Amino acid sequence: MAGCETAVSNIVMSVVVFLTLQFLTPLFKYTPNAILATIIISAVINLVDYKAAILIWKIDKFDFVACMGAFFGVVFASVEIGLLIAVSTKTLLSYAP
């Protein structure tokens, strides 16, 4: 994604990430958790594809329920719970008349 074409770029990138984690991580020790949470939320907010959710709603309501169950399960519990909710919802709804 950085535009590099050789395997050497992976080595350079891994060294840069290592050095960044080694020397800049201690600077975050005194950063309040609310600020760290804001940084994470601002980085992750673009990963939510609401247009795909709208498309799923238009195509199949049962899939949308499973999608929302997975989303809220992951947000409020854990990834495992979200997957469990999605699979169980989809399984139960697939047998509905």
Short mmCIF file of N, CA and C in Angstrom, two decimals:
data_model
loop_
_atom_site.label_atom_id
_atom_site.label_comp_id
_atom_site.label_asym_id
_atom_site.label_seq_id
_atom_site.Cartn_x
_atom_site.Cartn_y
_atom_site.Cartn_z
N MET A 1 0.82 -1.19 0.00
CA MET A 1 0.00 0.00 0.00
C MET A 1 0.87 1.26 0.00
N ALA A 2 2.12 1.11 0.41
CA ALA A 2 3.02 2.27 0.43
C ALA A 2 3.62 2.54 -0.93
N GLY A 3 3.37 1.66 -1.89
CA GLY A 3 3.89 1.86 -3.23
C GLY A 3 5.23 1.19 -3.48
N CYS A 4 5.70 0.38 -2.56
CA CYS A 4 6.98 -0.29 -2.72
C CYS A 4 6.79 -1.56 -3.54
N GLU A 5 7.86 -1.93 -4.24
CA GLU A 5 7.74 -3.08 -5.14
C GLU A 5 8.68 -4.24 -4.80
N THR A 6 9.56 -4.07 -3.84
CA THR A 6 10.50 -5.15 -3.52
C THR A 6 10.28 -5.63 -2.09
N ALA A 7 10.90 -6.77 -1.79
CA ALA A 7 10.80 -7.33 -0.44
C ALA A 7 11.62 -6.54 0.57
N VAL A 8 12.59 -5.78 0.08
CA VAL A 8 13.41 -4.98 0.99
C VAL A 8 12.55 -3.93 1.71
N SER A 9 11.51 -3.49 1.05
CA SER A 9 10.64 -2.49 1.68
C SER A 9 9.98 -3.05 2.94
N ASN A 10 9.69 -4.35 2.95
CA ASN A 10 9.12 -4.96 4.16
C ASN A 10 10.12 -4.95 5.32
N ILE A 11 11.37 -5.17 5.00
CA ILE A 11 12.41 -5.14 6.03
C ILE A 11 12.56 -3.73 6.59
N VAL A 12 12.59 -2.74 5.70
CA VAL A 12 12.71 -1.35 6.13
C VAL A 12 11.50 -0.95 6.97
N MET A 13 10.32 -1.34 6.53
CA MET A 13 9.11 -1.01 7.26
C MET A 13 9.11 -1.66 8.64
N SER A 14 9.53 -2.92 8.73
CA SER A 14 9.55 -3.59 10.03
C SER A 14 10.57 -2.95 10.97
N VAL A 15 11.70 -2.49 10.45
CA VAL A 15 12.69 -1.81 11.29
C VAL A 15 12.13 -0.48 11.79
N VAL A 16 11.46 0.26 10.92
CA VAL A 16 10.87 1.53 11.32
C VAL A 16 9.79 1.32 12.38
N VAL A 17 8.95 0.31 12.20
CA VAL A 17 7.91 0.02 13.19
C VAL A 17 8.55 -0.40 14.51
N PHE A 18 9.58 -1.22 14.47
CA PHE A 18 10.26 -1.64 15.69
C PHE A 18 10.86 -0.45 16.43
N LEU A 19 11.55 0.42 15.69
CA LEU A 19 12.15 1.59 16.33
C LEU A 19 11.09 2.53 16.89
N THR A 20 10.00 2.68 16.17
CA THR A 20 8.91 3.53 16.66
C THR A 20 8.34 2.96 17.95
N LEU A 21 8.07 1.67 17.97
CA LEU A 21 7.53 1.05 19.18
C LEU A 21 8.53 1.09 20.33
N GLN A 22 9.79 0.94 20.01
CA GLN A 22 10.82 0.91 21.04
C GLN A 22 10.99 2.27 21.72
N PHE A 23 10.97 3.34 20.93
CA PHE A 23 11.31 4.64 21.48
C PHE A 23 10.11 5.57 21.71
N LEU A 24 9.02 5.37 21.01
CA LEU A 24 7.88 6.26 21.18
C LEU A 24 6.80 5.71 22.12
N THR A 25 6.76 4.40 22.31
CA THR A 25 5.75 3.82 23.20
C THR A 25 5.87 4.33 24.63
N PRO A 26 7.07 4.49 25.19
CA PRO A 26 7.15 5.04 26.56
C PRO A 26 6.55 6.44 26.69
N LEU A 27 6.48 7.18 25.61
CA LEU A 27 5.91 8.53 25.68
C LEU A 27 4.40 8.48 25.95
N PHE A 28 3.75 7.37 25.61
CA PHE A 28 2.31 7.24 25.81
C PHE A 28 1.96 6.78 27.23
N LYS A 29 2.95 6.55 28.06
CA LYS A 29 2.71 6.05 29.41
C LYS A 29 1.86 7.02 30.23
N TYR A 30 2.10 8.30 30.05
CA TYR A 30 1.39 9.29 30.85
C TYR A 30 0.20 9.90 30.12
N THR A 31 -0.13 9.37 28.96
CA THR A 31 -1.28 9.85 28.22
C THR A 31 -2.55 9.26 28.83
N PRO A 32 -3.54 10.09 29.09
CA PRO A 32 -4.79 9.55 29.67
C PRO A 32 -5.47 8.56 28.74
N ASN A 33 -6.18 7.61 29.33
CA ASN A 33 -6.86 6.58 28.55
C ASN A 33 -7.92 7.16 27.63
N ALA A 34 -8.54 8.26 28.01
CA ALA A 34 -9.56 8.88 27.16
C ALA A 34 -8.94 9.38 25.85
N ILE A 35 -7.75 9.92 25.92
CA ILE A 35 -7.08 10.39 24.71
C ILE A 35 -6.67 9.22 23.84
N LEU A 36 -6.16 8.15 24.45
CA LEU A 36 -5.81 6.97 23.67
C LEU A 36 -7.04 6.35 23.02
N ALA A 37 -8.16 6.33 23.73
CA ALA A 37 -9.41 5.81 23.16
C ALA A 37 -9.86 6.66 21.99
N THR A 38 -9.71 7.98 22.10
CA THR A 38 -10.08 8.87 21.01
C THR A 38 -9.22 8.61 19.78
N ILE A 39 -7.95 8.38 19.97
CA ILE A 39 -7.05 8.08 18.85
C ILE A 39 -7.49 6.79 18.16
N ILE A 40 -7.81 5.77 18.95
CA ILE A 40 -8.22 4.49 18.38
C ILE A 40 -9.56 4.63 17.65
N ILE A 41 -10.50 5.33 18.26
CA ILE A 41 -11.82 5.50 17.63
C ILE A 41 -11.69 6.26 16.32
N SER A 42 -10.87 7.31 16.30
CA SER A 42 -10.73 8.08 15.06
C SER A 42 -10.04 7.27 13.97
N ALA A 43 -9.21 6.32 14.35
CA ALA A 43 -8.57 5.46 13.35
C ALA A 43 -9.51 4.38 12.85
N VAL A 44 -10.42 3.92 13.70
CA VAL A 44 -11.27 2.79 13.37
C VAL A 44 -12.62 3.20 12.76
N ILE A 45 -13.02 4.44 12.96
CA ILE A 45 -14.36 4.86 12.54
C ILE A 45 -14.57 4.68 11.03
N ASN A 46 -13.51 4.80 10.26
CA ASN A 46 -13.65 4.64 8.81
C ASN A 46 -13.78 3.19 8.38
N LEU A 47 -13.56 2.26 9.31
CA LEU A 47 -13.69 0.85 8.98
C LEU A 47 -15.14 0.39 8.96
N VAL A 48 -16.03 1.16 9.56
CA VAL A 48 -17.45 0.81 9.59
C VAL A 48 -18.05 1.20 8.25
N ASP A 49 -18.53 0.21 7.53
CA ASP A 49 -19.08 0.43 6.19
C ASP A 49 -20.60 0.44 6.27
N TYR A 50 -21.15 1.61 6.55
CA TYR A 50 -22.60 1.71 6.71
C TYR A 50 -23.34 1.55 5.39
N LYS A 51 -22.69 1.87 4.27
CA LYS A 51 -23.33 1.68 2.96
C LYS A 51 -23.57 0.20 2.68
N ALA A 52 -22.64 -0.64 3.11
CA ALA A 52 -22.83 -2.09 2.95
C ALA A 52 -23.97 -2.58 3.84
N ALA A 53 -24.10 -2.02 5.03
CA ALA A 53 -25.20 -2.41 5.91
C ALA A 53 -26.54 -2.02 5.30
N ILE A 54 -26.61 -0.85 4.70
CA ILE A 54 -27.84 -0.42 4.03
C ILE A 54 -28.16 -1.35 2.87
N LEU A 55 -27.14 -1.74 2.12
CA LEU A 55 -27.34 -2.67 1.00
C LEU A 55 -27.83 -4.02 1.50
N ILE A 56 -27.26 -4.50 2.60
CA ILE A 56 -27.72 -5.78 3.17
C ILE A 56 -29.17 -5.65 3.62
N TRP A 57 -29.54 -4.50 4.20
CA TRP A 57 -30.93 -4.28 4.62
C TRP A 57 -31.87 -4.37 3.43
N LYS A 58 -31.46 -3.80 2.31
CA LYS A 58 -32.32 -3.80 1.12
C LYS A 58 -32.43 -5.20 0.50
N ILE A 59 -31.37 -5.99 0.60
CA ILE A 59 -31.35 -7.30 -0.04
C ILE A 59 -32.02 -8.36 0.83
N ASP A 60 -31.61 -8.45 2.10
CA ASP A 60 -32.11 -9.52 2.97
C ASP A 60 -32.14 -9.04 4.42
N LYS A 61 -33.33 -8.95 4.96
CA LYS A 61 -33.51 -8.45 6.33
C LYS A 61 -32.89 -9.39 7.37
N PHE A 62 -32.95 -10.71 7.11
CA PHE A 62 -32.37 -11.66 8.05
C PHE A 62 -30.85 -11.51 8.13
N ASP A 63 -30.21 -11.30 6.98
CA ASP A 63 -28.76 -11.07 6.99
C ASP A 63 -28.42 -9.78 7.73
N PHE A 64 -29.28 -8.78 7.60
CA PHE A 64 -29.05 -7.52 8.31
C PHE A 64 -29.12 -7.73 9.81
N VAL A 65 -30.07 -8.53 10.28
CA VAL A 65 -30.18 -8.81 11.71
C VAL A 65 -28.92 -9.52 12.20
N ALA A 66 -28.42 -10.47 11.42
CA ALA A 66 -27.18 -11.17 11.80
C ALA A 66 -26.00 -10.20 11.79
N CYS A 67 -25.97 -9.31 10.82
CA CYS A 67 -24.90 -8.31 10.73
C CYS A 67 -24.90 -7.38 11.93
N MET A 68 -26.07 -6.89 12.30
CA MET A 68 -26.18 -5.99 13.45
C MET A 68 -25.89 -6.73 14.76
N GLY A 69 -26.31 -7.99 14.84
CA GLY A 69 -26.00 -8.79 16.03
C GLY A 69 -24.50 -8.96 16.19
N ALA A 70 -23.82 -9.24 15.09
CA ALA A 70 -22.36 -9.38 15.13
C ALA A 70 -21.70 -8.06 15.51
N PHE A 71 -22.17 -6.98 14.91
CA PHE A 71 -21.58 -5.67 15.19
C PHE A 71 -21.71 -5.30 16.66
N PHE A 72 -22.92 -5.38 17.19
CA PHE A 72 -23.12 -5.00 18.58
C PHE A 72 -22.48 -6.00 19.55
N GLY A 73 -22.42 -7.27 19.16
CA GLY A 73 -21.72 -8.25 19.99
C GLY A 73 -20.25 -7.95 20.10
N VAL A 74 -19.63 -7.56 19.00
CA VAL A 74 -18.21 -7.22 19.02
C VAL A 74 -17.98 -5.91 19.77
N VAL A 75 -18.83 -4.93 19.54
CA VAL A 75 -18.63 -3.62 20.19
C VAL A 75 -18.81 -3.72 21.70
N PHE A 76 -19.84 -4.42 22.15
CA PHE A 76 -20.15 -4.42 23.58
C PHE A 76 -19.61 -5.63 24.33
N ALA A 77 -19.16 -6.67 23.66
CA ALA A 77 -18.65 -7.84 24.37
C ALA A 77 -17.24 -8.18 23.88
N SER A 78 -17.15 -9.04 22.87
CA SER A 78 -15.86 -9.44 22.31
C SER A 78 -16.08 -9.97 20.91
N VAL A 79 -14.99 -10.24 20.24
CA VAL A 79 -15.07 -10.77 18.87
C VAL A 79 -15.74 -12.14 18.89
N GLU A 80 -15.39 -12.96 19.85
CA GLU A 80 -15.97 -14.30 19.93
C GLU A 80 -17.48 -14.24 20.14
N ILE A 81 -17.93 -13.36 21.02
CA ILE A 81 -19.36 -13.22 21.27
C ILE A 81 -20.06 -12.70 20.03
N GLY A 82 -19.46 -11.74 19.35
CA GLY A 82 -20.05 -11.20 18.12
C GLY A 82 -20.20 -12.27 17.05
N LEU A 83 -19.18 -13.10 16.88
CA LEU A 83 -19.28 -14.19 15.91
C LEU A 83 -20.32 -15.21 16.33
N LEU A 84 -20.38 -15.50 17.61
CA LEU A 84 -21.38 -16.44 18.11
C LEU A 84 -22.79 -15.93 17.85
N ILE A 85 -23.01 -14.65 18.09
CA ILE A 85 -24.33 -14.06 17.84
C ILE A 85 -24.66 -14.12 16.36
N ALA A 86 -23.71 -13.78 15.50
CA ALA A 86 -23.97 -13.79 14.06
C ALA A 86 -24.29 -15.18 13.55
N VAL A 87 -23.49 -16.16 13.96
CA VAL A 87 -23.70 -17.52 13.48
C VAL A 87 -25.00 -18.10 14.02
N SER A 88 -25.26 -17.88 15.30
CA SER A 88 -26.50 -18.43 15.86
C SER A 88 -27.72 -17.74 15.29
N THR A 89 -27.65 -16.42 15.08
CA THR A 89 -28.78 -15.71 14.48
C THR A 89 -29.04 -16.19 13.07
N LYS A 90 -27.99 -16.31 12.29
CA LYS A 90 -28.15 -16.76 10.91
C LYS A 90 -28.66 -18.19 10.86
N THR A 91 -28.19 -19.04 11.78
CA THR A 91 -28.65 -20.42 11.81
C THR A 91 -30.13 -20.50 12.19
N LEU A 92 -30.50 -19.75 13.22
CA LEU A 92 -31.90 -19.77 13.65
C LEU A 92 -32.83 -19.16 12.60
N LEU A 93 -32.40 -18.09 11.97
CA LEU A 93 -33.25 -17.43 10.98
C LEU A 93 -33.34 -18.20 9.66
N SER A 94 -32.34 -19.05 9.40
CA SER A 94 -32.39 -19.82 8.16
C SER A 94 -33.46 -20.91 8.22
N TYR A 95 -33.82 -21.30 9.45
CA TYR A 95 -34.88 -22.30 9.60
C TYR A 95 -36.25 -21.70 9.78
N ALA A 96 -36.33 -20.37 9.79
CA ALA A 96 -37.63 -19.70 9.94
C ALA A 96 -38.46 -19.89 8.67
N PRO A 97 -39.78 -20.04 8.81
CA PRO A 97 -40.62 -20.26 7.62
C PRO A 97 -40.76 -19.03 6.76
#
